[in-house]
Coordinates of C-alpha atoms and ligand atoms in Angstrom, one line a residue:
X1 CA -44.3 42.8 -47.2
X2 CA -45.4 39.2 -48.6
X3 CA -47.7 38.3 -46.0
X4 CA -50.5 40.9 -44.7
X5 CA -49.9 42.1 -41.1
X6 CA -51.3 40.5 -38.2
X7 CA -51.3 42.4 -35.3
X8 CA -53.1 43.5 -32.5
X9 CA -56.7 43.5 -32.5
X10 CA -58.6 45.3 -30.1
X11 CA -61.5 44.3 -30.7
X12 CA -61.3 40.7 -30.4
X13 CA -60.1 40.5 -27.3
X14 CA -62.6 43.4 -26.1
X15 CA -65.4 40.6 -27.2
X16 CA -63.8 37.8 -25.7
X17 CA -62.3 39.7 -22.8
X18 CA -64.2 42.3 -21.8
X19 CA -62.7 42.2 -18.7
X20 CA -59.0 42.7 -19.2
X21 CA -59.9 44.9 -22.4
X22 CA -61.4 47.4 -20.2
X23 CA -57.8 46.8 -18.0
X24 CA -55.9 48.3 -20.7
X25 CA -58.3 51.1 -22.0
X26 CA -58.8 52.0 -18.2
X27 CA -54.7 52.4 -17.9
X28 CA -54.4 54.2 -21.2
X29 CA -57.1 56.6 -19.6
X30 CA -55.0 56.7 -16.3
X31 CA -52.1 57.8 -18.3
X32 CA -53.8 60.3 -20.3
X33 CA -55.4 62.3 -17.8
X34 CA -53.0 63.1 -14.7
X35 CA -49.0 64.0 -15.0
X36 CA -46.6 60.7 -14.8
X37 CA -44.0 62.2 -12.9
X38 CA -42.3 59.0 -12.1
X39 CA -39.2 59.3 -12.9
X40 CA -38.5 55.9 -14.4
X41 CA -41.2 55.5 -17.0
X42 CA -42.1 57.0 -20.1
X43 CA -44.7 56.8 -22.9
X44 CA -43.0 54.0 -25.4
X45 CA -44.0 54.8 -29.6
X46 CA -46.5 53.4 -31.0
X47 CA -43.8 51.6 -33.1
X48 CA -42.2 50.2 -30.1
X49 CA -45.8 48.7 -29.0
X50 CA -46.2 47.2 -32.5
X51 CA -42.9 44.9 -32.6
X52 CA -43.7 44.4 -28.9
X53 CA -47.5 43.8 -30.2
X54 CA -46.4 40.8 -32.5
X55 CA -46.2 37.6 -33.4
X56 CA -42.7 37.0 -32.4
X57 CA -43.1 36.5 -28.7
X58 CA -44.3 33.3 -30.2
X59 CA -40.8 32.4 -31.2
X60 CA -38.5 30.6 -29.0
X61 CA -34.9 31.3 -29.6
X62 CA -32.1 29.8 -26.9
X63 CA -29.1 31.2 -28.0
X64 CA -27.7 33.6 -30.0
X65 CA -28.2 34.4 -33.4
X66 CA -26.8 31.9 -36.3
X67 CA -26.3 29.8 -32.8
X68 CA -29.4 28.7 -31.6
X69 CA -30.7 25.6 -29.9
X70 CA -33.8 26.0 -31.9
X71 CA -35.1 25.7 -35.8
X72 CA -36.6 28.5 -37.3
X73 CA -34.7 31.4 -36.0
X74 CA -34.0 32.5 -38.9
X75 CA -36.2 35.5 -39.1
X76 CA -36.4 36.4 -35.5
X77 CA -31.8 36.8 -35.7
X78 CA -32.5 39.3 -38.3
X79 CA -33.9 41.5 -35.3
X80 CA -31.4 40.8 -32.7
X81 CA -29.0 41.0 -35.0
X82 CA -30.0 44.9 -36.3
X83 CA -30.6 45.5 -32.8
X84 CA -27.2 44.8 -31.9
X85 CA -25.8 46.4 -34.4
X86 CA -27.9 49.5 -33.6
X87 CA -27.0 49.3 -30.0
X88 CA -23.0 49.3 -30.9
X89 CA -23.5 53.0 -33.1
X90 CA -25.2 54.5 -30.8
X91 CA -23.6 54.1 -27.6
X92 CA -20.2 53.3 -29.2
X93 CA -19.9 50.0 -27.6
X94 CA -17.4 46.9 -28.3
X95 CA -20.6 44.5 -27.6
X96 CA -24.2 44.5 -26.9
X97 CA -26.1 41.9 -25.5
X98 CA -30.2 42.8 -25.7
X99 CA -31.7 39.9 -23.8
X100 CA -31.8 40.3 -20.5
X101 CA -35.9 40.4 -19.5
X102 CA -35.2 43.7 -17.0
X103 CA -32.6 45.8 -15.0
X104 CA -32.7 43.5 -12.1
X105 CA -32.0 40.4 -14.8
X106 CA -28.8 42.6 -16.8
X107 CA -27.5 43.2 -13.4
X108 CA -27.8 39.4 -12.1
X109 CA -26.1 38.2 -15.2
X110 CA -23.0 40.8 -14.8
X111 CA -22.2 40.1 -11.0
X112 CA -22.6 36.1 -13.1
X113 CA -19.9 37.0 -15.5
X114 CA -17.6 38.1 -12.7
X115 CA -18.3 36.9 -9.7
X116 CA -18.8 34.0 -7.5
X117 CA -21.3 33.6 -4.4
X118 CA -19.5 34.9 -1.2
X119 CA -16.8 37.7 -3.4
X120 CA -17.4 41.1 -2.4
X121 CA -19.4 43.7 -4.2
X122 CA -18.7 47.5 -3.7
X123 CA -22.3 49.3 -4.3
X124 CA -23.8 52.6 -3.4
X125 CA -26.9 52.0 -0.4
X126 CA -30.1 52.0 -1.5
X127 CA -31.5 55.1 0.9
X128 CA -28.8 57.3 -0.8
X129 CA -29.8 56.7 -4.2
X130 CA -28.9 53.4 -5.2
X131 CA -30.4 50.3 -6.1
X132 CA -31.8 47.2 -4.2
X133 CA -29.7 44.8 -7.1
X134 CA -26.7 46.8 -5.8
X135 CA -25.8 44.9 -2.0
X136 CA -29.4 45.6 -0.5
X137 CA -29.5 42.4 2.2
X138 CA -33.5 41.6 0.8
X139 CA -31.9 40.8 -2.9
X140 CA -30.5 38.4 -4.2
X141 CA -27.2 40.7 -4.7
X142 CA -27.4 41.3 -0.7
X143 CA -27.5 37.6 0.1
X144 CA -25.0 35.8 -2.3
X145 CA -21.9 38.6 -2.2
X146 CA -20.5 40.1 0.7
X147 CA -22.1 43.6 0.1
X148 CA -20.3 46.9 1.2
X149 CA -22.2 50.0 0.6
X150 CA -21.2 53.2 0.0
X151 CA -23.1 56.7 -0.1
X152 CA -23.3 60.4 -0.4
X153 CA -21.8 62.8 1.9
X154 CA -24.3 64.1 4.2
X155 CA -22.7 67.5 4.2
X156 CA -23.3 67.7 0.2
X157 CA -25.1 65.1 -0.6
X158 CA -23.1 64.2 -3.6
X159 CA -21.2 60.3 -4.0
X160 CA -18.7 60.6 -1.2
X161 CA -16.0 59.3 -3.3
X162 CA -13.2 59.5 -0.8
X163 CA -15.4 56.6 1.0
X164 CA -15.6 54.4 -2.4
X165 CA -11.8 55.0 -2.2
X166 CA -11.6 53.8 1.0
X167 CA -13.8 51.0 1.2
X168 CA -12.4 49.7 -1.9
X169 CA -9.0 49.5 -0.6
X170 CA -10.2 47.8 3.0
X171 CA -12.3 45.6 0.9
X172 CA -10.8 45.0 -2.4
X173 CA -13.9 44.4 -4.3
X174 CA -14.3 42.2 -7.2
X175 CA -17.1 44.4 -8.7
X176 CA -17.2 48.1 -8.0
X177 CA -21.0 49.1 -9.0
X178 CA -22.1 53.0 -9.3
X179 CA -25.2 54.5 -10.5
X180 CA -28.7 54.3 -9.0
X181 CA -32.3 55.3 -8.9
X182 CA -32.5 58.3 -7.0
X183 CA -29.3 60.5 -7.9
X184 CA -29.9 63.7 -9.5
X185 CA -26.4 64.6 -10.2
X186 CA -24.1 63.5 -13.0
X187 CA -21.8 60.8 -11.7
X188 CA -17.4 60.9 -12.1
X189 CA -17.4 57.7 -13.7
X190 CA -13.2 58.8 -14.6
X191 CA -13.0 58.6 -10.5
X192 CA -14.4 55.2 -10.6
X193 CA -12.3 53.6 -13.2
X194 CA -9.2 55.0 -11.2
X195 CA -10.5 53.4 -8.4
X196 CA -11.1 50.4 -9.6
X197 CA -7.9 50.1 -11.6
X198 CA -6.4 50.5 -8.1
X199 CA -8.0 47.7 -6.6
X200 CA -8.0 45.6 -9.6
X201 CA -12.0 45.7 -9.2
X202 CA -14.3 45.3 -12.5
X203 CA -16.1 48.6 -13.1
X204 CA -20.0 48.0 -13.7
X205 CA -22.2 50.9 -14.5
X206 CA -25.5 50.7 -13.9
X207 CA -27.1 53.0 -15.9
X208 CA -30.8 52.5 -16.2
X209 CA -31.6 55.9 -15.0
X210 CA -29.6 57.7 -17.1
X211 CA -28.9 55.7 -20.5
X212 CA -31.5 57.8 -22.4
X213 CA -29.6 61.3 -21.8
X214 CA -26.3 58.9 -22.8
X215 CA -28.0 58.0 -26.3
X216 CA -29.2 61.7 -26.6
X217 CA -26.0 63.1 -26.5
X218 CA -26.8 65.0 -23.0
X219 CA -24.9 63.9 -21.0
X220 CA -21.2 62.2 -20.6
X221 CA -21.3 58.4 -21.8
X222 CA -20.2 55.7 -19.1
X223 CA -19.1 53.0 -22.1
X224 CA -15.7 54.5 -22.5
X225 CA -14.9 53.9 -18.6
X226 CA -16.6 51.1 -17.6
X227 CA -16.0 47.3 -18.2
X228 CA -19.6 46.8 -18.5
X229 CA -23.0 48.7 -18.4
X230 CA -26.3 47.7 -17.6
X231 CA -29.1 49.8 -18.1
X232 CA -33.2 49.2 -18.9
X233 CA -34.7 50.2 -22.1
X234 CA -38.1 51.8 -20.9
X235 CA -37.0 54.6 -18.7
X236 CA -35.4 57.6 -20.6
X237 CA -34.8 55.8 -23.2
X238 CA -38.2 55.4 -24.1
X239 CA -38.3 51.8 -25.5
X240 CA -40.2 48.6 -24.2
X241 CA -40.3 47.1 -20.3
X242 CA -36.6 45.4 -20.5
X243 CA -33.4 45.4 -19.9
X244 CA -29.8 45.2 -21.8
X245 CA -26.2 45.1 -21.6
X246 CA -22.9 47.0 -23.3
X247 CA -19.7 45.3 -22.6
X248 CA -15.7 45.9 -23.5
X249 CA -15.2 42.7 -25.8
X250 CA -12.8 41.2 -23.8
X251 CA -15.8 40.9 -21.7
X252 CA -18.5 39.7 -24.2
X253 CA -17.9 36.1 -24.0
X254 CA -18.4 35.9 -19.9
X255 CA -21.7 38.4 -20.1
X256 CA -23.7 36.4 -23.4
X257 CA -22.9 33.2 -21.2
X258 CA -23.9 34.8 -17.9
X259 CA -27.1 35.9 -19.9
X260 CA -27.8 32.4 -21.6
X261 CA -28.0 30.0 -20.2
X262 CA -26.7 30.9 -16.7
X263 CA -29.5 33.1 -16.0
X264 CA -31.9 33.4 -18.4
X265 CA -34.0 30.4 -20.7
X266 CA -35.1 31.7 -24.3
X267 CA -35.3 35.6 -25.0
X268 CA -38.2 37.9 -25.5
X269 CA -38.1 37.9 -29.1
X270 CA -40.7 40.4 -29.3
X271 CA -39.0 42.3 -26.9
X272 CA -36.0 42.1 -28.7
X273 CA -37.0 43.6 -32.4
X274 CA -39.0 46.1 -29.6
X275 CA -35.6 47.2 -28.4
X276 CA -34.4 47.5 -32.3
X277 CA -37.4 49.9 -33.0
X278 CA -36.0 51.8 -30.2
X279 CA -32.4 52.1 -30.5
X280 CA -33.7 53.6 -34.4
X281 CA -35.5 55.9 -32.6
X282 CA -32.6 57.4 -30.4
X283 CA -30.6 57.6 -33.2
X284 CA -32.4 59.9 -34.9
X285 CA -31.6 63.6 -35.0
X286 CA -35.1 64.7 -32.7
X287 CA -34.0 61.9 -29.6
X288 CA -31.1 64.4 -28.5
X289 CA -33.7 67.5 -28.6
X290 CA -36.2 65.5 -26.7
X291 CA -32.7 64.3 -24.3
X292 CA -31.6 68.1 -23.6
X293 CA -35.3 69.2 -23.3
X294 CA -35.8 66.2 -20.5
X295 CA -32.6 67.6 -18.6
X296 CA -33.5 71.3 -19.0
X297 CA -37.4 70.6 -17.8
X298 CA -36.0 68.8 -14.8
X299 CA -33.9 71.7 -14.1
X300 CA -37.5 74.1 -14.4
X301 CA -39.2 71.8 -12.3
X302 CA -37.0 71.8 -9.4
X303 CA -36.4 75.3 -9.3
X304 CA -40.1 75.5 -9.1
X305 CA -40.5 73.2 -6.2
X306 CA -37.7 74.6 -4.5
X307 CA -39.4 78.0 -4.8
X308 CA -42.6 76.4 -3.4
X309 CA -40.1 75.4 -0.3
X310 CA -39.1 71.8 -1.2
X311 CA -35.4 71.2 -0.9
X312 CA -34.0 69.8 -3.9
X313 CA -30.9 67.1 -2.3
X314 CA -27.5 67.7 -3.7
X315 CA -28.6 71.4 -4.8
X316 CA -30.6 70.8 -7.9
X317 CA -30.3 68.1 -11.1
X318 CA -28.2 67.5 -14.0
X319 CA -30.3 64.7 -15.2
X320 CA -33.8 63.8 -15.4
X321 CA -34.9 63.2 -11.7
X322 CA -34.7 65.6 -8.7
X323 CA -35.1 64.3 -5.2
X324 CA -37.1 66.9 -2.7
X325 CA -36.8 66.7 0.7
X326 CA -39.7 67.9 2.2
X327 CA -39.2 68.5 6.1
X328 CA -39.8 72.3 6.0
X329 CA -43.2 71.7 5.0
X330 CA -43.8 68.9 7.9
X331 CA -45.3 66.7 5.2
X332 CA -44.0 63.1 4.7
X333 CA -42.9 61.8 1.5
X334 CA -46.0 59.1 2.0
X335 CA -49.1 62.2 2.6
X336 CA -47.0 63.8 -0.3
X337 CA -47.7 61.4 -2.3
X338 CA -50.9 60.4 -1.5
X339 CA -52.0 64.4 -1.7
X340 CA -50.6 64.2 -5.4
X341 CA -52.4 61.1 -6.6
X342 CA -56.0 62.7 -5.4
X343 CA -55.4 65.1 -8.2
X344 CA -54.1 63.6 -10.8
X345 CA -50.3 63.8 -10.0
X346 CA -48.4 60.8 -10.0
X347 CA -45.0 60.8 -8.5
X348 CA -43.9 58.9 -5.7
X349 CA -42.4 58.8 -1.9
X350 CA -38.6 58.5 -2.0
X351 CA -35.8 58.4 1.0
X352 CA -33.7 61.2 1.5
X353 CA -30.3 60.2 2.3
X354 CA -29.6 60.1 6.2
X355 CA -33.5 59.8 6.3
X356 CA -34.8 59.9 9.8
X357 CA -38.1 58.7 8.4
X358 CA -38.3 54.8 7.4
X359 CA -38.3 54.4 3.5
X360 CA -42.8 53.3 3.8
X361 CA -42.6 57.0 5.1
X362 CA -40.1 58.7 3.7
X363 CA -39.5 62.5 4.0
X364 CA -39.0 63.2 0.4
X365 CA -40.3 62.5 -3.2
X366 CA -38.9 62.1 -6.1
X367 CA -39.8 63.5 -9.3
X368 CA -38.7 63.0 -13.0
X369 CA -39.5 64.9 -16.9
X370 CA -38.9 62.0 -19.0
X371 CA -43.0 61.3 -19.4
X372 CA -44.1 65.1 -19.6
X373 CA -41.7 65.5 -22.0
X374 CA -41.7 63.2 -24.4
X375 CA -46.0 65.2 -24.5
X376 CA -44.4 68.1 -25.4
X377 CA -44.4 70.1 -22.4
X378 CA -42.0 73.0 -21.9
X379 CA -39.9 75.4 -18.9
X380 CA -43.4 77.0 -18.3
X381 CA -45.1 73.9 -18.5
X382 CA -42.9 73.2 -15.2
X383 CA -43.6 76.6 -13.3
X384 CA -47.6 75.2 -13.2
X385 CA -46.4 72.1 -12.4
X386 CA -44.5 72.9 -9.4
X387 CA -46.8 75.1 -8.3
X388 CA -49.8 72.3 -8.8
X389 CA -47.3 70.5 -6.5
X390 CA -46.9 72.6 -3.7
X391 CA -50.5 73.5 -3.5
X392 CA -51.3 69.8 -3.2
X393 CA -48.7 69.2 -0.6
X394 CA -49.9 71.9 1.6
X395 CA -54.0 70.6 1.1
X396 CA -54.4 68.9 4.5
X397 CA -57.7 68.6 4.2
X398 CA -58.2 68.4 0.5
X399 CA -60.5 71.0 0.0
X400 CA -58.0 72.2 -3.0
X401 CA -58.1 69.0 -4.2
X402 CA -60.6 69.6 -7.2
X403 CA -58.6 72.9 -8.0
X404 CA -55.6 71.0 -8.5
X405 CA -57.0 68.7 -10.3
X406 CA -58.7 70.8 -12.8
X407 CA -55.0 72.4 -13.1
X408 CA -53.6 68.9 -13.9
X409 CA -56.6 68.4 -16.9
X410 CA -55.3 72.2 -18.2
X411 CA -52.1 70.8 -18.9
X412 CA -52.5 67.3 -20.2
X413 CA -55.0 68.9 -22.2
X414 CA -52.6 71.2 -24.0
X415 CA -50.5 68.0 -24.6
X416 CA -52.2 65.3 -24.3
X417 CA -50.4 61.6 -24.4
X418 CA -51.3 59.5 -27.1
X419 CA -53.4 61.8 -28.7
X420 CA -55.1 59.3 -30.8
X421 CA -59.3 59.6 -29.8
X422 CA -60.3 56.8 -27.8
X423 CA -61.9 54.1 -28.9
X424 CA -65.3 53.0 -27.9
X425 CA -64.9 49.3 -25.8
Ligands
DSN501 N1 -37.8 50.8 -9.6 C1 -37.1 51.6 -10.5 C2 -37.2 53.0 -10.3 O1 -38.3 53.5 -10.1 O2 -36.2 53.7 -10.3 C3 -35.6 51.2 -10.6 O3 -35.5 49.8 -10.8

C-alpha cells in the first residue's frame, strides 16, 4: 500500500456525533444480545464493512468500467471489474452486472430489459411466498404490468405448477418470475424453463432468498435455467445491503442498459468493491460448510418448533427459512412476534398461504438460520431455540418472559456475534 489507510474512525464521529455514534453502538448491542432470526439478514465480515467503510462511496462512476461518463475511474473499475469477474466463477454465469442499489432495484431494471408498461408479468402472490416486486398492486411491478399471480396448492402447500402452466398459456406472459420471500422448499426451476419455453416467456429468477445456499454449493443453481437472476447480496450470502444481477449474454446488453441509465444514476462504488470482498468470501472452501450447516440448522429448528406444536407449511425446509403456522396454538403471528421480541428473540410475523388472518396479523411467523449460524451455532443450538420459542409463544402474560430471556443470553453467550469487546463511547 503507497498511501496509509483511511478508514473508519469511531471516535471522531463519537465526539462530533454523539448522537448517531451511540445509534450504531446501540444496534451493534441489539445484535449481540438477542437471536436474529430473520430470515433475510445476516452478520456481513468485518472485511465487507471495511470496503463498504471507505473512501470510495466518494467516487462517482456513471457507466461501466473503461466506459464511464466520469474522470478518474480508474481505480474504482479495478473493483467492479474483480467483482465481476468473481461473480462469473462462482455462480458460473455468462454476465454479471453488480450495481443495482437493492433487490427491489435488480428486479426493476430486469422487467426494464424486457418489458414495456402494460405487458404481462406471470409472478407468484405475495401471501404465498412471493414478493411485493413480483405483481403486488401497491408496487410499482403491480401498477405498470398487467400482473397475474400464481401460488401454492393449498392442499400441499408447495408451487402449484399446473396453475403457472395454465396461467401462462391463458396469459402468455412476457416475463415468467419464480422465487420469493417466504418459501421453504427448493423450487423446479427445469418446470419453469419448460414453461416458459412454451409460451415463449423470459424466465427471471429471483433469487435473493436463496443465492447464498446457490454459491455454497447447497443447493441446485438457477443460472443454468433461467435467462436472468436477480438476487441481493446481504441475505445468505452474507455480503453488504445491495443487490445484483447474472444474465445469459445474449441478455447482458438489455440488463447493463436497464441498470444504467434507465433506472439507476451512478453506482455505489463502495458497495461495489463490498460485493467483491464478498463474492471472495463465498468462494472459499469454509462458505459451503457454513451453506450446508445454514440448511441443516433450519431443518433442526423446524423440527423443534413443530415439536413444540407449530406447523411447519409445505412439511418442513430445504433451505434456510421455515414458515410456522401457528393456529393450534391460538396465537397470531403479530402476539408471536411481539412475545419473542420481549425476550430477546427477533423473528417476525409472516402470512400463511390461504391466511384467514390479514398480513398486519398474520397467523404464522417466519423463521431463518442464516444469522445464528454464521455465530457458530449448531443442531442443539436449535433444540434450545425452539424450545425458547414455544415457551415465549405460550407466555400470555409474560411472567416467563425473564426466563426466556436469560435462555436467549445462554446462547449468544456461547457464540457471541462480533465477538470483538465493545468499545467505550
Ligand atoms: N423484505 C425481504 C425479506 O424479509 O424477505 C425481502 O425483500
Amino acid at each position: 500500500m503507497s498511501t496509509p489507510y483511511w478508514g473508519p474512525d469511531f471516535d471522531a464521529l463519537a465526539a462530533f456525533d454523539p448522537d448517531i455514534a451511540s445509534v450504531v453502538t446501540d444496534e451493534l448491542d441489539r445484535l449481540r444480545s438477542g437471536l436474529q432470526l430473520i430470515a433475510s439478514e445476516n452478520f456481513t465480515s468485518p472485511a465487507v464493512l471495511a470496503a463498504l467503510g471507505s473512501t470510495l462511496s466518494n467516487k462517482y462512476a456513471e457507466g461501466y468500467p473503461g466506459r464511464r461518463y466520469y474522470g478518474g475511474c480508474e481505480v474504482v473499475d479495478r473493483a467492479e471489474e474483480i467483482g465481476i469477474a468473481r461473480g462469473k466463477e462462482l455462480f458460473g454465469a455468462e454476465h454479471v452486472n453488480l450495481q443495482p442499489h437493492s433487490g427491489a432495484s435488480a428486479n426493476l431494471a430486469a422487467y426494464g430489459a424486457f418489458m414495456q408498461p402494460g405487458d404481462t408479468l406471470l409472478g407468484m402472490a405475495l401471501p404465498h411466498g412471493g414478493h411485493l416486486t413480483h405483481g403486488t398492486k401497491v408496487s410499482f411491478s403491480g401498477k405498470w404490468f398487467n400482473a397475474v399471480q400464481y401460488g401454492v396448492a393449498e392442499k400441499t402447500e408447495h408451487i402449484d405448477y399446473d396453475q403457472v402452466r395454465d396461467l401462462a398459456r391463458e396469459h402468455r406472459p412476457k416475463m415468467i418470475v419464480c422465487g420469493g420471500s417466504a418459501i421453504p422448499r427448493l423450487i423446479d426451476f427445469a418446470v419453469f424453463r419448460e414453461i416458459a419455453d412454451e409460451v415463449g416467456a423470459i424466465l427471471m429468477v429471483d433469487a435473493a432468498h436463496f443465492i447464498g445456499l446457490v454459491a455454497g454449493k447447497a443447493i441446485p443453481s438457477p443460472v443454468p435455467y433461467a435467462d436472468v437472476v436477480t438476487f441481493t447480496t446481504h441475505k445468505v450470502l452474507r455480503g453488504p445491503r445491495g443487490g445484483a444481477i447474472v444474465c445469459k449474454a445474449e441478455h447482458a446488453k438489455a440488463i447493463d442498459k436497464a441498470a444504467f441509465p434507465m433506472m439507476q444514476g451512478g453506482p455505489l462504488m463502495h458497495a461495489i468493491a463490498a460485493k467483491a470482498v464478498n463474492l471472495k468470501e463465498c468462494l472459499q472452501p469454509e462458505y459451503q460448510t457454513y451453506a450446508r450447516q445454514v440448511i441443516t440448522n433450519a431443518q433442526a429448528l423446524t423440527e423443534g418448533l413443530a415439536a413444540e406444536g407449530l406447523r411447519p407449511v409445505a412439511g418442513g425446509t430445504d433451505t434456510h427459512l421455515a414458515l410456522l403456522d401457528l393456529r393450534e396454538t391460538g396465537v397470531t403471528g403479530k402476539d408471536a412476534e411481539a412475545r419473542c421480541d420481549a425476550a430477546g428473540i427477533v423473528l417476525n410475523k409472516n402470512a400463511i398461504p390461504y391466511d384467514p388472518q390479514p398480513a398486519s396479523i398474520a397467523s404464522g411467523i417466519r423463521v431463518g438460520s442464516p444469522a445464528v449460524t454464521t455465530q457458530g451455532m449448531t443442531e442443539s443450538d436449535m433444540k434450545s431455540i425452539a424450545s425458547l420459542i414455544g415457551t415465549a409463544i405460550r407466555d400470555e402474560d409474560g411472567s416467563r418472559t425473564a426466563e426466556v430471556a436469560a435462555g436467549v443470553r445462554e446462547l449468544v453467550g456461547a457464540h457471541p456475534a462480533y465477538p470483538e469487546p465493545a468499545r467505550a463511547v
